[in-house]
Short mmCIF file of C-alpha atoms and ligand atoms in Angstrom, two decimals:
data_model
loop_
_atom_site.label_atom_id
_atom_site.label_comp_id
_atom_site.label_asym_id
_atom_site.label_seq_id
_atom_site.Cartn_x
_atom_site.Cartn_y
_atom_site.Cartn_z
CA MET U 21 72.14 13.42 15.29
CA GLY U 22 75.00 10.96 14.50
CA LYS U 23 77.57 13.76 14.36
CA LYS U 24 76.41 15.09 17.71
CA VAL U 25 76.76 11.68 19.41
CA LEU U 26 80.25 11.28 17.92
CA ARG U 27 81.28 14.72 19.20
CA ILE U 28 80.02 13.94 22.72
CA THR U 29 81.73 10.53 22.73
CA ALA U 30 85.07 12.09 21.64
CA LEU U 31 84.72 14.74 24.37
CA ILE U 32 84.06 12.10 27.05
CA CYS U 33 87.09 10.05 25.90
CA LEU U 34 89.29 13.16 26.03
CA LEU U 35 88.06 13.98 29.54
CA VAL U 36 88.69 10.40 30.74
CA PHE U 37 92.20 10.46 29.22
CA ILE U 38 93.06 13.78 30.91
CA LEU U 39 91.67 12.48 34.21
CA THR U 40 93.67 9.27 34.08
CA LEU U 41 96.83 11.18 33.16
CA GLN U 42 96.39 13.44 36.21
CA THR U 43 95.73 10.51 38.55
CA GLY U 44 98.73 8.70 37.09
CA MET U 45 96.59 5.69 36.27
CA VAL U 46 97.80 5.69 32.71
CA VAL U 47 100.55 3.16 32.35
CA ALA U 48 103.57 5.25 31.52
CA ALA U 49 105.98 4.04 28.89
CA PRO U 50 108.01 1.21 30.45
CA THR U 51 110.93 2.66 32.41
CA ALA U 52 114.43 1.24 32.07
CA LYS U 53 114.69 -2.03 34.08
CA LEU U 54 115.84 -1.23 37.62
CA PRO U 55 118.78 -3.28 38.95
CA ASN U 56 118.10 -5.96 41.57
CA ILE U 57 120.25 -5.11 44.59
CA LYS U 58 120.52 -7.28 47.69
CA ILE U 59 121.41 -5.48 50.93
CA LEU U 60 123.24 -7.69 53.45
CA ALA U 61 123.36 -6.14 56.91
CA THR U 62 126.02 -6.91 59.53
CA GLY U 63 125.47 -4.11 62.10
CA GLY U 64 127.57 -1.05 62.94
CA THR U 65 126.77 2.62 63.35
CA ILE U 66 124.70 2.70 60.17
CA ALA U 67 122.31 0.54 62.23
CA GLY U 68 123.05 2.46 65.40
CA ALA U 69 120.88 4.56 67.71
CA GLY U 70 121.71 7.36 70.14
CA VAL U 71 119.69 8.98 72.93
CA SER U 72 119.52 12.42 71.30
CA SER U 73 119.79 14.07 67.90
CA THR U 74 123.09 15.65 68.88
CA GLN U 75 124.79 12.46 70.06
CA THR U 76 127.39 11.29 67.53
CA VAL U 77 129.70 9.31 69.82
CA GLY U 78 128.90 6.87 72.60
CA TYR U 79 125.66 5.66 70.95
CA LYS U 80 124.66 1.99 70.61
CA ALA U 81 125.76 0.38 67.32
CA ALA U 82 123.98 -2.55 65.67
CA VAL U 83 120.36 -1.89 66.72
CA THR U 84 118.27 -1.21 63.57
CA PRO U 85 117.33 -4.25 61.45
CA VAL U 86 117.94 -4.32 57.70
CA ASP U 87 114.28 -3.84 56.69
CA ALA U 88 114.11 -0.67 58.79
CA LEU U 89 117.34 0.57 57.19
CA ILE U 90 115.72 0.10 53.78
CA ASN U 91 112.36 1.61 54.79
CA ASN U 92 114.18 4.67 56.20
CA VAL U 93 115.34 5.46 52.63
CA PRO U 94 112.17 5.28 50.46
CA GLU U 95 114.12 6.88 47.60
CA LEU U 96 115.83 3.52 47.08
CA LYS U 97 112.72 2.24 45.29
CA LYS U 98 113.25 4.75 42.48
CA ILE U 99 116.75 3.47 41.62
CA ALA U 100 116.67 -0.26 42.35
CA ASN U 101 114.61 -3.26 43.37
CA VAL U 102 116.09 -3.75 46.84
CA SER U 103 115.63 -6.51 49.38
CA GLY U 104 117.52 -7.19 52.59
CA GLU U 105 119.02 -10.02 54.65
CA GLN U 106 120.40 -9.81 58.18
CA ILE U 107 123.76 -11.63 58.17
CA SER U 108 124.68 -10.47 61.70
CA GLN U 109 123.94 -7.59 64.08
CA ILE U 110 127.26 -6.61 65.65
CA ALA U 111 129.50 -3.67 66.30
CA SER U 112 132.25 -4.41 63.82
CA GLU U 113 135.10 -4.45 66.35
CA ASN U 114 133.55 -7.84 67.13
CA MET U 115 133.73 -9.14 63.56
CA THR U 116 134.63 -12.85 63.38
CA ASN U 117 136.03 -15.32 60.83
CA GLU U 118 132.73 -17.20 61.05
CA ILE U 119 130.77 -14.13 59.89
CA TRP U 120 133.34 -13.50 57.14
CA LEU U 121 132.90 -17.03 55.83
CA LYS U 122 129.09 -16.82 56.09
CA LEU U 123 129.13 -13.47 54.26
CA ALA U 124 131.49 -14.67 51.50
CA LYS U 125 129.42 -17.80 50.85
CA ARG U 126 126.14 -15.84 50.75
CA VAL U 127 127.59 -13.18 48.43
CA ASN U 128 128.91 -15.82 46.00
CA GLU U 129 125.60 -17.70 46.14
CA LEU U 130 123.55 -14.57 45.39
CA LEU U 131 125.83 -13.26 42.64
CA SER U 132 125.80 -16.61 40.85
CA THR U 133 122.08 -16.12 40.13
CA ASP U 134 120.76 -13.99 37.25
CA ASP U 135 118.29 -12.12 39.44
CA VAL U 136 120.90 -10.32 41.58
CA ASP U 137 122.80 -7.51 39.82
CA GLY U 138 124.82 -6.24 42.77
CA ILE U 139 125.25 -6.39 46.53
CA VAL U 140 125.50 -3.73 49.23
CA ILE U 141 126.88 -4.73 52.63
CA THR U 142 126.12 -2.46 55.58
CA HIS U 143 128.91 -2.70 58.13
CA GLY U 144 130.50 -1.02 61.12
CA THR U 145 133.36 1.24 60.11
CA ASP U 146 135.94 -0.08 62.60
CA THR U 147 136.76 -3.23 60.61
CA LEU U 148 134.97 -2.39 57.36
CA GLU U 149 138.30 -2.19 55.48
CA GLU U 150 139.26 -5.71 56.59
CA THR U 151 135.96 -7.27 55.54
CA ALA U 152 136.12 -5.38 52.23
CA TYR U 153 139.63 -6.68 51.48
CA PHE U 154 138.72 -10.23 52.54
CA LEU U 155 135.76 -10.20 50.12
CA ASN U 156 137.95 -8.58 47.44
CA LEU U 157 140.02 -11.79 47.54
CA VAL U 158 137.23 -14.41 47.73
CA VAL U 159 134.18 -13.10 45.80
CA LYS U 160 134.01 -14.94 42.45
CA SER U 161 132.00 -12.44 40.42
CA ARG U 162 132.56 -9.24 38.44
CA LYS U 163 129.22 -7.87 39.68
CA PRO U 164 129.51 -4.89 42.08
CA VAL U 165 129.92 -5.54 45.80
CA VAL U 166 129.85 -2.31 47.82
CA LEU U 167 130.51 -1.95 51.55
CA VAL U 168 128.91 1.03 53.28
CA GLY U 169 128.87 2.34 56.81
CA ALA U 170 128.18 5.52 58.70
CA MET U 171 129.97 7.72 61.20
CA ARG U 172 126.76 9.00 62.83
CA PRO U 173 123.79 6.93 64.05
CA ALA U 174 120.46 7.35 62.22
CA THR U 175 119.05 9.17 65.29
CA SER U 176 121.52 12.04 64.97
CA MET U 177 121.04 15.35 63.17
CA SER U 178 122.55 15.17 59.65
CA ALA U 179 123.00 11.42 59.93
CA ASP U 180 125.21 10.20 57.07
CA GLY U 181 123.90 6.63 56.95
CA PRO U 182 120.77 7.10 54.79
CA MET U 183 122.62 9.05 52.08
CA ASN U 184 125.59 6.66 52.23
CA LEU U 185 123.19 3.72 51.77
CA TYR U 186 121.46 5.46 48.85
CA ARG U 187 124.78 6.16 47.12
CA ALA U 188 125.97 2.59 47.76
CA VAL U 189 122.87 1.22 46.01
CA VAL U 190 123.42 3.64 43.10
CA LEU U 191 127.01 2.37 42.85
CA ALA U 192 126.08 -1.31 43.16
CA GLY U 193 123.54 -0.90 40.37
CA SER U 194 125.89 0.99 38.08
CA LYS U 195 127.64 -0.42 35.00
CA GLU U 196 130.73 1.59 35.93
CA ALA U 197 131.30 -0.49 39.08
CA ILE U 198 131.34 -3.82 37.25
CA GLY U 199 134.76 -5.49 37.34
CA LYS U 200 136.31 -2.91 39.74
CA GLY U 201 136.62 -5.34 42.68
CA VAL U 202 134.97 -4.82 46.05
CA LEU U 203 134.32 -1.13 46.68
CA VAL U 204 133.80 1.08 49.75
CA MET U 205 131.27 3.91 49.57
CA LEU U 206 130.95 6.65 52.19
CA ASN U 207 130.72 10.42 51.99
CA ASP U 208 130.16 10.35 48.17
CA GLN U 209 133.71 8.95 47.78
CA ILE U 210 134.46 5.61 46.08
CA SER U 211 137.44 3.66 47.42
CA SER U 212 139.09 0.34 46.59
CA ALA U 213 138.94 -2.46 49.15
CA ARG U 214 142.72 -2.98 48.95
CA ASP U 215 143.89 0.56 49.69
CA VAL U 216 141.15 2.22 51.79
CA THR U 217 141.58 2.59 55.55
CA LYS U 218 139.81 4.39 58.40
CA THR U 219 141.90 7.50 59.15
CA ASN U 220 139.87 9.34 61.81
CA THR U 221 138.08 8.03 64.90
CA SER U 222 134.90 10.09 64.39
CA ASN U 223 134.92 12.34 61.28
CA LEU U 224 132.52 11.78 58.36
CA ASP U 225 135.31 11.69 55.75
CA THR U 226 137.35 9.12 57.66
CA PHE U 227 137.76 6.58 54.84
CA ARG U 228 140.74 7.40 52.64
CA ALA U 229 143.67 5.84 50.86
CA PRO U 230 145.94 8.67 52.06
CA GLU U 231 148.52 8.50 49.25
CA LEU U 232 146.93 6.20 46.67
CA GLY U 233 143.62 8.04 46.67
CA PHE U 234 139.97 7.50 45.85
CA LEU U 235 138.85 5.63 42.73
CA GLY U 236 136.08 8.14 42.10
CA TYR U 237 133.01 10.00 43.33
CA ILE U 238 129.22 9.97 43.19
CA GLN U 239 127.17 13.13 42.67
CA ASN U 240 123.40 12.62 42.83
CA GLU U 241 123.04 9.41 40.78
CA THR U 242 126.15 9.95 38.61
CA VAL U 243 129.04 7.54 39.20
CA SER U 244 132.48 8.82 38.11
CA PHE U 245 135.62 6.66 38.19
CA TYR U 246 139.05 8.23 37.56
CA ARG U 247 141.26 5.25 38.42
CA GLN U 248 140.92 1.54 38.87
CA PRO U 249 142.60 -1.19 40.98
CA THR U 250 145.86 -2.58 39.57
CA ARG U 251 146.16 -5.70 41.75
CA LYS U 252 144.32 -9.03 41.32
CA HIS U 253 140.86 -9.26 42.83
CA THR U 254 137.56 -11.23 42.75
CA VAL U 255 137.42 -13.48 39.67
CA ASP U 256 141.21 -13.31 39.18
CA THR U 257 142.18 -14.56 42.64
CA GLU U 258 143.33 -18.06 43.56
CA PHE U 259 141.57 -18.15 46.95
CA ASP U 260 138.37 -20.11 47.52
CA VAL U 261 136.57 -20.22 50.86
CA MET U 262 133.34 -21.93 49.78
CA ASN U 263 134.31 -25.23 51.42
CA LEU U 264 136.15 -23.77 54.43
CA THR U 265 134.70 -23.77 57.92
CA GLU U 266 137.58 -21.88 59.55
CA LEU U 267 140.58 -19.71 58.71
CA PRO U 268 144.20 -20.08 59.95
CA ARG U 269 145.07 -18.05 63.03
CA VAL U 270 147.17 -14.97 62.20
CA ASP U 271 148.08 -12.39 64.84
CA ILE U 272 149.56 -8.88 64.59
CA VAL U 273 152.33 -7.68 66.89
CA TYR U 274 153.21 -4.00 67.10
CA GLY U 275 156.68 -2.46 66.92
CA TYR U 276 157.69 0.39 69.27
CA ALA U 277 160.59 1.78 71.26
CA ASN U 278 162.02 -0.47 73.98
CA ASN U 279 160.14 -3.43 72.50
CA THR U 280 160.68 -7.00 73.74
CA ARG U 281 159.92 -10.51 72.44
CA VAL U 282 157.00 -11.06 74.85
CA MET U 283 154.07 -10.37 72.49
CA LEU U 284 155.50 -12.33 69.56
CA ASP U 285 156.22 -15.31 71.79
CA ALA U 286 152.66 -15.10 73.12
CA ALA U 287 151.21 -15.20 69.59
CA VAL U 288 153.26 -18.29 68.77
CA ALA U 289 152.25 -19.93 72.04
CA ALA U 290 148.60 -19.20 71.20
CA GLY U 291 148.97 -21.21 67.99
CA ALA U 292 149.38 -18.49 65.36
CA LYS U 293 150.24 -20.01 61.97
CA GLY U 294 151.26 -16.59 60.72
CA ILE U 295 152.35 -13.34 62.35
CA VAL U 296 152.24 -9.84 60.90
CA HIS U 297 154.85 -7.58 62.49
CA ALA U 298 153.67 -3.94 62.35
CA GLY U 299 157.17 -2.57 62.38
CA THR U 300 158.49 0.93 62.90
CA GLY U 301 159.41 2.88 59.78
CA ASN U 302 160.17 0.66 56.80
CA GLY U 303 159.04 -2.44 58.71
CA SER U 304 162.02 -2.42 61.11
CA ILE U 305 162.29 -5.04 63.87
CA ASN U 306 163.72 -4.24 67.33
CA VAL U 307 166.91 -6.18 68.12
CA ASN U 308 165.18 -7.78 71.15
CA VAL U 309 162.44 -9.18 68.91
CA LYS U 310 164.71 -10.82 66.32
CA PRO U 311 165.43 -13.97 68.39
CA ALA U 312 161.66 -14.44 68.76
CA ILE U 313 161.30 -14.19 64.99
CA GLU U 314 164.01 -16.83 64.52
CA ASP U 315 162.34 -19.18 67.05
CA ALA U 316 158.92 -18.69 65.39
CA LEU U 317 160.36 -19.43 61.94
CA LYS U 318 161.94 -22.65 63.28
CA LYS U 319 158.39 -23.70 64.35
CA GLY U 320 157.10 -23.09 60.82
CA VAL U 321 155.30 -19.82 61.58
CA VAL U 322 155.20 -17.50 58.55
CA ILE U 323 156.31 -13.94 59.35
CA VAL U 324 155.18 -10.92 57.31
CA ARG U 325 156.88 -7.57 57.84
CA SER U 326 154.38 -4.70 57.57
CA SER U 327 154.65 -1.18 58.95
CA ARG U 328 152.77 0.85 61.56
CA VAL U 329 153.41 3.92 59.39
CA GLY U 330 150.41 3.33 57.12
CA ASN U 331 151.80 4.46 53.74
CA GLY U 332 154.64 3.39 51.45
CA ILE U 333 156.30 0.16 50.39
CA VAL U 334 157.91 -2.12 52.97
CA THR U 335 161.15 -2.86 51.14
CA ARG U 336 162.25 -6.50 50.85
CA ASN U 337 165.74 -6.90 52.38
CA GLY U 338 165.63 -3.21 53.37
CA GLU U 339 165.60 -3.04 57.18
CA PHE U 340 165.82 -6.82 57.60
CA ASP U 341 167.50 -9.69 55.72
CA ASP U 342 164.30 -11.29 54.39
CA ASP U 343 166.22 -13.58 52.04
CA LYS U 344 168.31 -14.95 54.93
CA TYR U 345 165.38 -15.42 57.34
CA ASN U 346 162.78 -16.36 54.67
CA THR U 347 160.38 -13.66 55.87
CA VAL U 348 157.80 -11.91 53.70
CA VAL U 349 157.18 -8.18 53.19
CA SER U 350 153.65 -6.74 52.91
CA ASP U 351 154.40 -4.32 50.02
CA THR U 352 151.96 -1.42 50.73
CA LEU U 353 149.41 -3.41 52.74
CA ASN U 354 148.90 -2.07 56.26
CA PRO U 355 149.07 -4.64 59.11
CA GLN U 356 145.34 -5.40 59.24
CA LYS U 357 145.17 -5.89 55.45
CA ALA U 358 148.38 -7.95 55.44
CA ARG U 359 146.76 -10.18 58.07
CA VAL U 360 143.79 -10.85 55.75
CA LEU U 361 146.00 -11.82 52.83
CA LEU U 362 148.27 -13.97 55.02
CA MET U 363 145.25 -15.84 56.43
CA LEU U 364 144.05 -16.67 52.91
CA ALA U 365 147.58 -17.44 51.70
CA LEU U 366 147.93 -19.99 54.51
CA THR U 367 144.84 -21.81 53.23
CA LYS U 368 146.94 -22.55 50.08
CA THR U 369 150.58 -22.84 51.24
CA THR U 370 153.13 -22.28 54.04
CA ASP U 371 155.95 -21.61 51.58
CA PRO U 372 157.21 -18.03 52.30
CA GLN U 373 158.39 -17.57 48.71
CA GLU U 374 154.94 -18.50 47.35
CA ILE U 375 153.35 -16.20 49.91
CA GLN U 376 155.69 -13.38 48.91
CA ARG U 377 154.47 -13.81 45.32
CA MET U 378 150.92 -13.37 46.58
CA PHE U 379 151.84 -10.10 48.31
CA TRP U 380 153.30 -8.83 45.03
CA GLU U 381 150.12 -9.79 43.10
CA TYR U 382 147.18 -8.89 45.40
N1 DGL L 27 131.49 0.13 67.02
C1 DGL L 27 131.88 0.70 65.73
C2 DGL L 27 131.63 -0.32 64.61
O1 DGL L 27 130.62 -1.00 64.67
C3 DGL L 27 131.08 1.91 65.43
C4 DGL L 27 131.69 2.67 64.32
C5 DGL L 27 130.84 2.66 63.09
O2 DGL L 27 130.19 1.66 62.70
O3 DGL L 27 130.90 3.69 62.43
O4 DGL L 27 132.46 -0.40 63.71
#
C-alpha cells in the first residue's frame, strides 16, 4: 500500500511541476539585473502626430506625453526598468536656455544617485545637436546620456520613433556607452554630441558627422563602437551650470556675398556678449563687416570665427588676422555648436586667449 501511495504522490508532484512550468508560474532563475533608465521628454517629432499614416511632413510636433511614448514600446520592459519625466513639450526650434538649464540640473541630479544607470532624452531633431553638445559640456557623470529623436511622427507608416527610442534605451543601458560623452542615437547609428549635425530636412538618416563619422552602430541589442571622442567632455570639463539661472547672450551672424555690417551691429545693440560669425569658406569676413567687428571688440564683445561650410578646420590667422584683432577660431565646430561653447566659455571668462584654449580642448 505504502509504495502505491508514494507512486501516486510522485506522479501528482510531477504533474503540478509540469503545469506550473507551462503557466510560467515557476520562478525562473534570476535574470541579469536590468539597468534603470530614466527617459526625459522635451517634445519634437518623436512625440508628434499627423492626420494620416502617410503624412511625414507638416504634422504637429510635441503632442504625445512621455508615458505614452514608453507605453507605445512595450519591448522596453525586457531590456530596462524605464520611467519617464516630462521636462518640456515643445517643437525643438523653440528650445530655450531655461529648458537647457532645467535639463542639465535634472540630468546631474538623477545621475548622482545609485538607482539611475543612464538617461535617454527625447528631443526634436531641429536643435537636438545643440542640446546634445551643451549637455556634453555640463553633465558631470560618466554614465550614458543619449539623445534620441525621430523624423516621422508616431502616426505615420514605418514611424522611426519607437525603434529609435528602443535603441536609445539599449545604448543608455550598455556598458560600452559609459565614458563616451553625450551620444545621439537615430537610425541605428551612434554619433558623438560634438560632431553630429542634422544634414537633411526630412530624411531618416539625417544625423551625420559628414567627415568625422559615426562612433558606431546598434544591431538588435548589440552595441558596437569603432571610435571614441577625442575632445574633453562631461566629467573632464570645467563648466558648471548647477548654480546658474541664465546664460550669456551669444548670437550668430551669417556670411554671404555683398554682406554688410547691419546684422553684426544689430547683435551688439541687442546686448550680445559674444558673436559667432558663420563665415564663407575658411571663416572669411567680408570687408564691409570688418569695421563692425572692430567696433564690437572695442565694446568687449568676444568674436568667434566659424564657417557656414560645415566641415574642416577654421584656420587661426588664415583668412583673418586673429592675433591682431584678438578674435577666436571655432576649430571644426559649426556655428551652432560654436555658439554653445562660447556661451559656456563666457560664464568663466571674457579673455579671448583663454576662450581660444577652450575651443582647442572641447
Ligand atoms: N519641429 C521640429 C522639431 O521639433 C520637428 C523635427 C523633428 O523633431 O524631427 O525639432
